[in-house]
Amino acid sequence: MKQRIVIGNWKMNTTAEEAVLLVEELKKQAEYVELDVELGVCPPMPWLLALNEILDETEIGVGVQDAEPGDFGAQTGSVSIKMIAEHAEYVIIGHSERRSTGQDNDESINAKVKSALENSLTPVVCVGEFTHLYEKKRVRGRPTKLEEISNIFKQLQQAIKGVAEKDIPKLVVAYEPVWAIGTGKPASPEYAAEIIDRLRTVLKRASKRKLANEARILYGGSVTASNAKSYAELEEIDGVLVGGASLKASEFMKIAAAFSRQ
Ligand code: PGA
Protein backbone atom coordinates (compact mmCIF):
# COMPACT_ATOMS: atom_id res chain seq x y z
CA MET A 1 0.00 0.00 0.00
CA LYS A 2 1.40 3.41 -0.92
CA GLN A 3 2.42 5.65 1.94
CA ARG A 4 0.31 8.73 2.46
CA ILE A 5 2.00 12.10 2.54
CA VAL A 6 1.47 15.37 4.41
CA ILE A 7 3.38 18.42 3.18
CA GLY A 8 3.56 21.86 4.76
CA ASN A 9 3.70 24.89 2.49
CA TRP A 10 4.97 27.73 4.65
CA LYS A 11 4.61 30.28 1.85
CA MET A 12 6.29 33.66 2.57
CA ASN A 13 6.29 33.19 6.34
CA THR A 14 8.80 32.86 9.20
CA THR A 15 12.00 34.67 10.05
CA ALA A 16 15.16 32.56 10.04
CA GLU A 17 14.87 32.16 13.77
CA GLU A 18 11.17 31.19 13.69
CA ALA A 19 11.89 28.64 10.95
CA VAL A 20 14.55 26.94 13.07
CA LEU A 21 12.28 26.91 16.13
CA LEU A 22 9.44 25.42 14.10
CA VAL A 23 11.48 22.51 12.74
CA GLU A 24 13.13 21.90 16.12
CA GLU A 25 9.64 21.56 17.55
CA LEU A 26 8.51 19.28 14.71
CA LYS A 27 11.57 17.14 15.25
CA LYS A 28 10.87 16.88 18.96
CA GLN A 29 7.23 15.96 18.46
CA ALA A 30 8.05 13.45 15.73
CA GLU A 31 10.34 11.60 18.13
CA TYR A 32 7.45 10.84 20.49
CA VAL A 33 5.14 9.20 18.00
CA GLU A 34 5.62 6.63 15.36
CA LEU A 35 3.67 7.68 12.33
CA ASP A 36 3.18 5.74 9.14
CA VAL A 37 3.00 8.78 6.92
CA GLU A 38 5.56 10.65 4.83
CA LEU A 39 6.16 14.15 6.12
CA GLY A 40 7.62 17.16 4.37
CA VAL A 41 7.96 20.89 4.94
CA CYS A 42 8.55 23.54 2.32
CA PRO A 43 10.02 26.64 3.96
CA PRO A 44 11.10 29.81 2.17
CA MET A 45 14.18 29.11 0.02
CA PRO A 46 16.79 30.97 2.16
CA TRP A 47 16.18 28.66 5.12
CA LEU A 48 16.49 25.46 3.10
CA LEU A 49 20.07 24.46 3.86
CA ALA A 50 19.92 25.15 7.58
CA LEU A 51 16.62 23.29 8.00
CA ASN A 52 17.78 20.38 5.89
CA GLU A 53 20.74 20.01 8.23
CA ILE A 54 18.53 20.10 11.34
CA LEU A 55 16.18 17.49 9.87
CA ASP A 56 18.97 15.41 8.38
CA GLU A 57 18.60 12.34 10.60
CA THR A 58 14.83 12.52 10.87
CA GLU A 59 12.03 11.18 8.71
CA ILE A 60 10.88 14.70 7.86
CA GLY A 61 11.87 15.83 4.37
CA VAL A 62 12.44 19.38 3.20
CA GLY A 63 11.36 20.98 -0.05
CA VAL A 64 10.98 24.30 -1.79
CA GLN A 65 7.92 26.19 -2.98
CA ASP A 66 9.22 26.73 -6.49
CA ALA A 67 12.45 26.60 -8.50
CA GLU A 68 13.43 27.06 -12.12
CA PRO A 69 14.07 24.31 -14.64
CA GLY A 70 17.48 24.19 -16.30
CA ASP A 71 20.85 24.08 -14.60
CA PHE A 72 22.76 27.36 -14.47
CA GLY A 73 22.57 30.52 -16.51
CA ALA A 74 21.99 34.23 -16.89
CA GLN A 75 18.74 34.43 -14.94
CA THR A 76 19.09 37.13 -12.31
CA GLY A 77 17.27 36.34 -9.10
CA SER A 78 16.45 32.74 -9.99
CA VAL A 79 17.36 29.47 -8.34
CA SER A 80 17.35 26.27 -10.38
CA ILE A 81 16.02 22.88 -9.39
CA LYS A 82 19.49 21.51 -10.12
CA MET A 83 21.02 23.88 -7.53
CA ILE A 84 18.77 22.72 -4.72
CA ALA A 85 18.59 19.06 -5.72
CA GLU A 86 21.12 17.90 -3.13
CA HIS A 87 19.40 19.79 -0.34
CA ALA A 88 15.72 19.14 -0.97
CA GLU A 89 13.31 16.30 -1.57
CA TYR A 90 10.27 18.13 -2.87
CA VAL A 91 9.47 21.02 -5.11
CA ILE A 92 5.98 22.50 -5.17
CA ILE A 93 5.12 23.37 -8.77
CA GLY A 94 2.35 25.55 -10.19
CA HIS A 95 0.72 26.72 -6.98
CA SER A 96 -2.30 28.90 -7.80
CA GLU A 97 -0.64 31.84 -6.05
CA ARG A 98 2.00 31.69 -8.77
CA ARG A 99 -0.29 30.77 -11.66
CA SER A 100 -2.64 33.66 -10.91
CA THR A 101 0.16 36.24 -10.96
CA GLY A 102 1.46 34.95 -14.27
CA GLN A 103 4.68 33.67 -12.71
CA ASP A 104 3.77 30.20 -13.90
CA ASN A 105 1.89 28.80 -16.86
CA ASP A 106 1.31 25.37 -18.40
CA GLU A 107 4.66 25.43 -20.24
CA SER A 108 6.80 26.52 -17.30
CA ILE A 109 5.03 24.05 -15.04
CA ASN A 110 5.65 21.19 -17.46
CA ALA A 111 9.35 22.13 -17.72
CA LYS A 112 9.64 22.26 -13.92
CA VAL A 113 7.99 18.86 -13.49
CA LYS A 114 10.43 17.28 -15.95
CA SER A 115 13.41 19.02 -14.38
CA ALA A 116 12.36 17.87 -10.90
CA LEU A 117 12.15 14.26 -12.09
CA GLU A 118 15.50 14.50 -13.87
CA ASN A 119 17.07 15.75 -10.64
CA SER A 120 15.39 13.07 -8.49
CA LEU A 121 13.13 15.50 -6.66
CA THR A 122 9.47 14.79 -6.00
CA PRO A 123 7.33 17.27 -7.91
CA VAL A 124 4.24 18.38 -6.02
CA VAL A 125 2.08 19.55 -8.90
CA CYS A 126 -0.79 21.86 -7.92
CA VAL A 127 -4.01 22.05 -9.90
CA GLY A 128 -7.42 23.48 -9.10
CA GLU A 129 -10.36 25.59 -10.21
CA PHE A 130 -11.11 29.19 -9.28
CA THR A 131 -14.81 28.86 -8.53
CA HIS A 132 -16.72 26.21 -6.62
CA LEU A 133 -17.96 23.89 -9.33
CA TYR A 134 -21.41 23.44 -7.88
CA GLU A 135 -21.96 27.14 -7.38
CA LYS A 136 -21.22 28.18 -10.93
CA LYS A 137 -24.01 30.13 -12.59
CA ARG A 138 -25.29 29.22 -15.99
CA VAL A 139 -23.81 31.32 -18.74
CA ARG A 140 -25.85 31.64 -21.92
CA GLY A 141 -27.95 28.71 -20.81
CA ARG A 142 -25.03 26.32 -20.50
CA PRO A 143 -23.50 25.30 -17.21
CA THR A 144 -19.90 26.47 -17.01
CA LYS A 145 -19.20 23.73 -14.52
CA LEU A 146 -18.08 21.37 -17.25
CA GLU A 147 -15.62 23.91 -18.55
CA GLU A 148 -14.13 24.44 -15.11
CA ILE A 149 -13.87 20.72 -14.50
CA SER A 150 -12.12 20.13 -17.78
CA ASN A 151 -9.70 22.96 -16.94
CA ILE A 152 -8.51 21.13 -13.86
CA PHE A 153 -7.81 18.04 -15.91
CA LYS A 154 -6.14 20.07 -18.65
CA GLN A 155 -3.83 21.59 -16.05
CA LEU A 156 -2.70 18.12 -15.06
CA GLN A 157 -2.46 16.86 -18.64
CA GLN A 158 -0.26 19.81 -19.58
CA ALA A 159 1.86 19.49 -16.46
CA ILE A 160 2.77 15.87 -17.19
CA LYS A 161 3.11 16.13 -20.96
CA GLY A 162 6.10 14.07 -22.08
CA VAL A 163 6.70 12.55 -18.64
CA ALA A 164 7.87 8.94 -19.05
CA GLU A 165 5.41 6.28 -17.94
CA LYS A 166 7.89 4.91 -15.42
CA ASP A 167 7.98 8.33 -13.71
CA ILE A 168 4.22 8.63 -13.18
CA PRO A 169 4.35 6.86 -9.77
CA LYS A 170 6.87 9.47 -8.57
CA LEU A 171 4.38 12.28 -8.99
CA VAL A 172 2.55 13.95 -6.18
CA VAL A 173 -0.47 15.90 -7.40
CA ALA A 174 -2.17 18.39 -5.10
CA TYR A 175 -5.78 19.18 -5.88
CA GLU A 176 -6.25 22.66 -4.46
CA PRO A 177 -9.47 24.47 -5.32
CA VAL A 178 -8.43 28.13 -5.31
CA TRP A 179 -11.59 29.19 -3.46
CA ALA A 180 -10.62 26.94 -0.55
CA ILE A 181 -7.05 28.20 -0.11
CA GLY A 182 -6.59 30.34 2.97
CA THR A 183 -10.32 31.07 3.18
CA GLY A 184 -11.30 28.78 6.04
CA LYS A 185 -13.84 27.27 3.63
CA PRO A 186 -12.46 23.89 2.66
CA ALA A 187 -13.95 21.66 -0.01
CA SER A 188 -15.99 18.86 1.51
CA PRO A 189 -14.08 15.56 1.61
CA GLU A 190 -16.59 14.04 -0.85
CA TYR A 191 -16.12 16.90 -3.30
CA ALA A 192 -12.33 16.58 -3.04
CA ALA A 193 -12.48 12.79 -3.45
CA GLU A 194 -14.65 13.07 -6.55
CA ILE A 195 -12.22 15.40 -8.32
CA ILE A 196 -9.22 13.38 -7.14
CA ASP A 197 -10.78 10.25 -8.58
CA ARG A 198 -11.10 11.96 -11.93
CA LEU A 199 -7.56 13.33 -11.76
CA ARG A 200 -6.47 9.73 -11.33
CA THR A 201 -8.05 8.90 -14.68
CA VAL A 202 -5.86 11.56 -16.29
CA LEU A 203 -2.83 9.69 -14.93
CA LYS A 204 -4.30 6.40 -16.14
CA ARG A 205 -4.48 7.80 -19.63
CA ALA A 206 -0.81 8.69 -19.43
CA SER A 207 0.40 5.35 -18.10
CA LYS A 208 -0.58 1.86 -17.09
CA ARG A 209 -3.33 1.67 -14.51
CA LYS A 210 -1.00 0.16 -11.91
CA LEU A 211 1.54 2.96 -12.28
CA ALA A 212 -1.17 5.62 -12.14
CA ASN A 213 -2.50 4.11 -8.93
CA GLU A 214 0.91 4.45 -7.31
CA ALA A 215 1.04 8.25 -7.73
CA ARG A 216 -0.24 10.17 -4.74
CA ILE A 217 -3.00 12.71 -5.14
CA LEU A 218 -3.54 15.12 -2.24
CA TYR A 219 -6.13 17.62 -1.23
CA GLY A 220 -5.17 21.16 -0.18
CA GLY A 221 -7.17 24.19 0.98
CA SER A 222 -7.95 25.20 4.57
CA VAL A 223 -6.96 21.85 6.05
CA THR A 224 -6.70 22.02 9.85
CA ALA A 225 -6.17 19.64 12.74
CA SER A 226 -9.92 19.55 13.28
CA ASN A 227 -10.96 18.64 9.74
CA ALA A 228 -7.97 16.46 8.67
CA LYS A 229 -9.58 13.21 9.84
CA SER A 230 -12.57 13.68 7.55
CA TYR A 231 -10.24 13.71 4.52
CA ALA A 232 -8.11 10.87 5.84
CA GLU A 233 -11.19 8.66 6.05
CA LEU A 234 -11.55 8.64 2.28
CA GLU A 235 -9.26 6.21 0.46
CA GLU A 236 -9.09 8.39 -2.67
CA ILE A 237 -7.19 11.07 -0.73
CA ASP A 238 -3.52 10.16 -0.36
CA GLY A 239 -2.62 13.06 1.90
CA VAL A 240 -2.78 16.84 2.19
CA LEU A 241 -0.88 19.98 1.28
CA VAL A 242 -1.20 22.31 4.25
CA GLY A 243 -0.65 26.08 4.26
CA GLY A 244 -1.57 28.09 7.36
CA ALA A 245 -1.91 25.11 9.68
CA SER A 246 1.64 23.97 8.89
CA LEU A 247 3.07 26.97 10.73
CA LYS A 248 2.24 25.49 14.12
CA ALA A 249 4.11 22.31 14.99
CA SER A 250 1.38 20.75 17.11
CA GLU A 251 -1.33 21.49 14.54
CA PHE A 252 0.78 20.07 11.72
CA MET A 253 1.60 16.93 13.68
CA LYS A 254 -2.08 16.37 14.45
CA ILE A 255 -2.81 16.50 10.74
CA ALA A 256 0.02 14.04 10.13
CA ALA A 257 -1.38 11.73 12.79
CA ALA A 258 -4.80 11.81 11.12
CA PHE A 259 -3.22 10.46 7.94
CA SER A 260 -1.02 7.87 9.60
CA ARG A 261 -2.03 4.31 8.81
CA GLN A 262 -1.00 3.19 12.28
P1 PGA B 1 -4.15 26.78 3.30
O1 PGA B 1 -3.18 26.78 2.02
O2 PGA B 1 -3.98 25.48 3.98
O3 PGA B 1 -3.65 27.94 4.14
O4 PGA B 1 -5.52 27.00 2.80
C1 PGA B 1 -3.00 25.62 1.26
C2 PGA B 1 -2.03 25.89 0.13
O5 PGA B 1 -2.04 26.99 -0.44
O6 PGA B 1 -1.23 25.01 -0.24
CSV table of C-alpha atoms and ligand atoms in Angstrom, one decimal:
chain,number,residue,atom,x,y,z
A,1,MET,CA,0.0,0.0,0.0
A,2,LYS,CA,1.4,3.4,-0.9
A,3,GLN,CA,2.4,5.6,1.9
A,4,ARG,CA,0.3,8.7,2.5
A,5,ILE,CA,2.0,12.1,2.5
A,6,VAL,CA,1.5,15.4,4.4
A,7,ILE,CA,3.4,18.4,3.2
A,8,GLY,CA,3.6,21.9,4.8
A,9,ASN,CA,3.7,24.9,2.5
A,10,TRP,CA,5.0,27.7,4.7
A,11,LYS,CA,4.6,30.3,1.8
A,12,MET,CA,6.3,33.7,2.6
A,13,ASN,CA,6.3,33.2,6.3
A,14,THR,CA,8.8,32.9,9.2
A,15,THR,CA,12.0,34.7,10.1
A,16,ALA,CA,15.2,32.6,10.0
A,17,GLU,CA,14.9,32.2,13.8
A,18,GLU,CA,11.2,31.2,13.7
A,19,ALA,CA,11.9,28.6,11.0
A,20,VAL,CA,14.5,26.9,13.1
A,21,LEU,CA,12.3,26.9,16.1
A,22,LEU,CA,9.4,25.4,14.1
A,23,VAL,CA,11.5,22.5,12.7
A,24,GLU,CA,13.1,21.9,16.1
A,25,GLU,CA,9.6,21.6,17.5
A,26,LEU,CA,8.5,19.3,14.7
A,27,LYS,CA,11.6,17.1,15.2
A,28,LYS,CA,10.9,16.9,19.0
A,29,GLN,CA,7.2,16.0,18.5
A,30,ALA,CA,8.0,13.5,15.7
A,31,GLU,CA,10.3,11.6,18.1
A,32,TYR,CA,7.5,10.8,20.5
A,33,VAL,CA,5.1,9.2,18.0
A,34,GLU,CA,5.6,6.6,15.4
A,35,LEU,CA,3.7,7.7,12.3
A,36,ASP,CA,3.2,5.7,9.1
A,37,VAL,CA,3.0,8.8,6.9
A,38,GLU,CA,5.6,10.6,4.8
A,39,LEU,CA,6.2,14.2,6.1
A,40,GLY,CA,7.6,17.2,4.4
A,41,VAL,CA,8.0,20.9,4.9
A,42,CYS,CA,8.5,23.5,2.3
A,43,PRO,CA,10.0,26.6,4.0
A,44,PRO,CA,11.1,29.8,2.2
A,45,MET,CA,14.2,29.1,0.0
A,46,PRO,CA,16.8,31.0,2.2
A,47,TRP,CA,16.2,28.7,5.1
A,48,LEU,CA,16.5,25.5,3.1
A,49,LEU,CA,20.1,24.5,3.9
A,50,ALA,CA,19.9,25.1,7.6
A,51,LEU,CA,16.6,23.3,8.0
A,52,ASN,CA,17.8,20.4,5.9
A,53,GLU,CA,20.7,20.0,8.2
A,54,ILE,CA,18.5,20.1,11.3
A,55,LEU,CA,16.2,17.5,9.9
A,56,ASP,CA,19.0,15.4,8.4
A,57,GLU,CA,18.6,12.3,10.6
A,58,THR,CA,14.8,12.5,10.9
A,59,GLU,CA,12.0,11.2,8.7
A,60,ILE,CA,10.9,14.7,7.9
A,61,GLY,CA,11.9,15.8,4.4
A,62,VAL,CA,12.4,19.4,3.2
A,63,GLY,CA,11.4,21.0,0.0
A,64,VAL,CA,11.0,24.3,-1.8
A,65,GLN,CA,7.9,26.2,-3.0
A,66,ASP,CA,9.2,26.7,-6.5
A,67,ALA,CA,12.5,26.6,-8.5
A,68,GLU,CA,13.4,27.1,-12.1
A,69,PRO,CA,14.1,24.3,-14.6
A,70,GLY,CA,17.5,24.2,-16.3
A,71,ASP,CA,20.8,24.1,-14.6
A,72,PHE,CA,22.8,27.4,-14.5
A,73,GLY,CA,22.6,30.5,-16.5
A,74,ALA,CA,22.0,34.2,-16.9
A,75,GLN,CA,18.7,34.4,-14.9
A,76,THR,CA,19.1,37.1,-12.3
A,77,GLY,CA,17.3,36.3,-9.1
A,78,SER,CA,16.5,32.7,-10.0
A,79,VAL,CA,17.4,29.5,-8.3
A,80,SER,CA,17.3,26.3,-10.4
A,81,ILE,CA,16.0,22.9,-9.4
A,82,LYS,CA,19.5,21.5,-10.1
A,83,MET,CA,21.0,23.9,-7.5
A,84,ILE,CA,18.8,22.7,-4.7
A,85,ALA,CA,18.6,19.1,-5.7
A,86,GLU,CA,21.1,17.9,-3.1
A,87,HIS,CA,19.4,19.8,-0.3
A,88,ALA,CA,15.7,19.1,-1.0
A,89,GLU,CA,13.3,16.3,-1.6
A,90,TYR,CA,10.3,18.1,-2.9
A,91,VAL,CA,9.5,21.0,-5.1
A,92,ILE,CA,6.0,22.5,-5.2
A,93,ILE,CA,5.1,23.4,-8.8
A,94,GLY,CA,2.4,25.5,-10.2
A,95,HIS,CA,0.7,26.7,-7.0
A,96,SER,CA,-2.3,28.9,-7.8
A,97,GLU,CA,-0.6,31.8,-6.0
A,98,ARG,CA,2.0,31.7,-8.8
A,99,ARG,CA,-0.3,30.8,-11.7
A,100,SER,CA,-2.6,33.7,-10.9
A,101,THR,CA,0.2,36.2,-11.0
A,102,GLY,CA,1.5,35.0,-14.3
A,103,GLN,CA,4.7,33.7,-12.7
A,104,ASP,CA,3.8,30.2,-13.9
A,105,ASN,CA,1.9,28.8,-16.9
A,106,ASP,CA,1.3,25.4,-18.4
A,107,GLU,CA,4.7,25.4,-20.2
A,108,SER,CA,6.8,26.5,-17.3
A,109,ILE,CA,5.0,24.0,-15.0
A,110,ASN,CA,5.7,21.2,-17.5
A,111,ALA,CA,9.4,22.1,-17.7
A,112,LYS,CA,9.6,22.3,-13.9
A,113,VAL,CA,8.0,18.9,-13.5
A,114,LYS,CA,10.4,17.3,-16.0
A,115,SER,CA,13.4,19.0,-14.4
A,116,ALA,CA,12.4,17.9,-10.9
A,117,LEU,CA,12.1,14.3,-12.1
A,118,GLU,CA,15.5,14.5,-13.9
A,119,ASN,CA,17.1,15.8,-10.6
A,120,SER,CA,15.4,13.1,-8.5
A,121,LEU,CA,13.1,15.5,-6.7
A,122,THR,CA,9.5,14.8,-6.0
A,123,PRO,CA,7.3,17.3,-7.9
A,124,VAL,CA,4.2,18.4,-6.0
A,125,VAL,CA,2.1,19.6,-8.9
A,126,CYS,CA,-0.8,21.9,-7.9
A,127,VAL,CA,-4.0,22.0,-9.9
A,128,GLY,CA,-7.4,23.5,-9.1
A,129,GLU,CA,-10.4,25.6,-10.2
A,130,PHE,CA,-11.1,29.2,-9.3
A,131,THR,CA,-14.8,28.9,-8.5
A,132,HIS,CA,-16.7,26.2,-6.6
A,133,LEU,CA,-18.0,23.9,-9.3
A,134,TYR,CA,-21.4,23.4,-7.9
A,135,GLU,CA,-22.0,27.1,-7.4
A,136,LYS,CA,-21.2,28.2,-10.9
A,137,LYS,CA,-24.0,30.1,-12.6
A,138,ARG,CA,-25.3,29.2,-16.0
A,139,VAL,CA,-23.8,31.3,-18.7
A,140,ARG,CA,-25.8,31.6,-21.9
A,141,GLY,CA,-28.0,28.7,-20.8
A,142,ARG,CA,-25.0,26.3,-20.5
A,143,PRO,CA,-23.5,25.3,-17.2
A,144,THR,CA,-19.9,26.5,-17.0
A,145,LYS,CA,-19.2,23.7,-14.5
A,146,LEU,CA,-18.1,21.4,-17.3
A,147,GLU,CA,-15.6,23.9,-18.6
A,148,GLU,CA,-14.1,24.4,-15.1
A,149,ILE,CA,-13.9,20.7,-14.5
A,150,SER,CA,-12.1,20.1,-17.8
A,151,ASN,CA,-9.7,23.0,-16.9
A,152,ILE,CA,-8.5,21.1,-13.9
A,153,PHE,CA,-7.8,18.0,-15.9
A,154,LYS,CA,-6.1,20.1,-18.6
A,155,GLN,CA,-3.8,21.6,-16.1
A,156,LEU,CA,-2.7,18.1,-15.1
A,157,GLN,CA,-2.5,16.9,-18.6
A,158,GLN,CA,-0.3,19.8,-19.6
A,159,ALA,CA,1.9,19.5,-16.5
A,160,ILE,CA,2.8,15.9,-17.2
A,161,LYS,CA,3.1,16.1,-21.0
A,162,GLY,CA,6.1,14.1,-22.1
A,163,VAL,CA,6.7,12.5,-18.6
A,164,ALA,CA,7.9,8.9,-19.0
A,165,GLU,CA,5.4,6.3,-17.9
A,166,LYS,CA,7.9,4.9,-15.4
A,167,ASP,CA,8.0,8.3,-13.7
A,168,ILE,CA,4.2,8.6,-13.2
A,169,PRO,CA,4.3,6.9,-9.8
A,170,LYS,CA,6.9,9.5,-8.6
A,171,LEU,CA,4.4,12.3,-9.0
A,172,VAL,CA,2.5,14.0,-6.2
A,173,VAL,CA,-0.5,15.9,-7.4
A,174,ALA,CA,-2.2,18.4,-5.1
A,175,TYR,CA,-5.8,19.2,-5.9
A,176,GLU,CA,-6.3,22.7,-4.5
A,177,PRO,CA,-9.5,24.5,-5.3
A,178,VAL,CA,-8.4,28.1,-5.3
A,179,TRP,CA,-11.6,29.2,-3.5
A,180,ALA,CA,-10.6,26.9,-0.6
A,181,ILE,CA,-7.1,28.2,-0.1
A,182,GLY,CA,-6.6,30.3,3.0
A,183,THR,CA,-10.3,31.1,3.2
A,184,GLY,CA,-11.3,28.8,6.0
A,185,LYS,CA,-13.8,27.3,3.6
A,186,PRO,CA,-12.5,23.9,2.7
A,187,ALA,CA,-14.0,21.7,0.0
A,188,SER,CA,-16.0,18.9,1.5
A,189,PRO,CA,-14.1,15.6,1.6
A,190,GLU,CA,-16.6,14.0,-0.8
A,191,TYR,CA,-16.1,16.9,-3.3
A,192,ALA,CA,-12.3,16.6,-3.0
A,193,ALA,CA,-12.5,12.8,-3.4
A,194,GLU,CA,-14.6,13.1,-6.5
A,195,ILE,CA,-12.2,15.4,-8.3
A,196,ILE,CA,-9.2,13.4,-7.1
A,197,ASP,CA,-10.8,10.3,-8.6
A,198,ARG,CA,-11.1,12.0,-11.9
A,199,LEU,CA,-7.6,13.3,-11.8
A,200,ARG,CA,-6.5,9.7,-11.3
A,201,THR,CA,-8.1,8.9,-14.7
A,202,VAL,CA,-5.9,11.6,-16.3
A,203,LEU,CA,-2.8,9.7,-14.9
A,204,LYS,CA,-4.3,6.4,-16.1
A,205,ARG,CA,-4.5,7.8,-19.6
A,206,ALA,CA,-0.8,8.7,-19.4
A,207,SER,CA,0.4,5.4,-18.1
A,208,LYS,CA,-0.6,1.9,-17.1
A,209,ARG,CA,-3.3,1.7,-14.5
A,210,LYS,CA,-1.0,0.2,-11.9
A,211,LEU,CA,1.5,3.0,-12.3
A,212,ALA,CA,-1.2,5.6,-12.1
A,213,ASN,CA,-2.5,4.1,-8.9
A,214,GLU,CA,0.9,4.5,-7.3
A,215,ALA,CA,1.0,8.3,-7.7
A,216,ARG,CA,-0.2,10.2,-4.7
A,217,ILE,CA,-3.0,12.7,-5.1
A,218,LEU,CA,-3.5,15.1,-2.2
A,219,TYR,CA,-6.1,17.6,-1.2
A,220,GLY,CA,-5.2,21.2,-0.2
A,221,GLY,CA,-7.2,24.2,1.0
A,222,SER,CA,-8.0,25.2,4.6
A,223,VAL,CA,-7.0,21.9,6.0
A,224,THR,CA,-6.7,22.0,9.8
A,225,ALA,CA,-6.2,19.6,12.7
A,226,SER,CA,-9.9,19.5,13.3
A,227,ASN,CA,-11.0,18.6,9.7
A,228,ALA,CA,-8.0,16.5,8.7
A,229,LYS,CA,-9.6,13.2,9.8
A,230,SER,CA,-12.6,13.7,7.5
A,231,TYR,CA,-10.2,13.7,4.5
A,232,ALA,CA,-8.1,10.9,5.8
A,233,GLU,CA,-11.2,8.7,6.0
A,234,LEU,CA,-11.5,8.6,2.3
A,235,GLU,CA,-9.3,6.2,0.5
A,236,GLU,CA,-9.1,8.4,-2.7
A,237,ILE,CA,-7.2,11.1,-0.7
A,238,ASP,CA,-3.5,10.2,-0.4
A,239,GLY,CA,-2.6,13.1,1.9
A,240,VAL,CA,-2.8,16.8,2.2
A,241,LEU,CA,-0.9,20.0,1.3
A,242,VAL,CA,-1.2,22.3,4.2
A,243,GLY,CA,-0.7,26.1,4.3
A,244,GLY,CA,-1.6,28.1,7.4
A,245,ALA,CA,-1.9,25.1,9.7
A,246,SER,CA,1.6,24.0,8.9
A,247,LEU,CA,3.1,27.0,10.7
A,248,LYS,CA,2.2,25.5,14.1
A,249,ALA,CA,4.1,22.3,15.0
A,250,SER,CA,1.4,20.7,17.1
A,251,GLU,CA,-1.3,21.5,14.5
A,252,PHE,CA,0.8,20.1,11.7
A,253,MET,CA,1.6,16.9,13.7
A,254,LYS,CA,-2.1,16.4,14.4
A,255,ILE,CA,-2.8,16.5,10.7
A,256,ALA,CA,0.0,14.0,10.1
A,257,ALA,CA,-1.4,11.7,12.8
A,258,ALA,CA,-4.8,11.8,11.1
A,259,PHE,CA,-3.2,10.5,7.9
A,260,SER,CA,-1.0,7.9,9.6
A,261,ARG,CA,-2.0,4.3,8.8
A,262,GLN,CA,-1.0,3.2,12.3
B,1,PGA,P1,-4.1,26.8,3.3
B,1,PGA,O1,-3.2,26.8,2.0
B,1,PGA,O2,-4.0,25.5,4.0
B,1,PGA,O3,-3.6,27.9,4.1
B,1,PGA,O4,-5.5,27.0,2.8
B,1,PGA,C1,-3.0,25.6,1.3
B,1,PGA,C2,-2.0,25.9,0.1
B,1,PGA,O5,-2.0,27.0,-0.4
B,1,PGA,O6,-1.2,25.0,-0.2
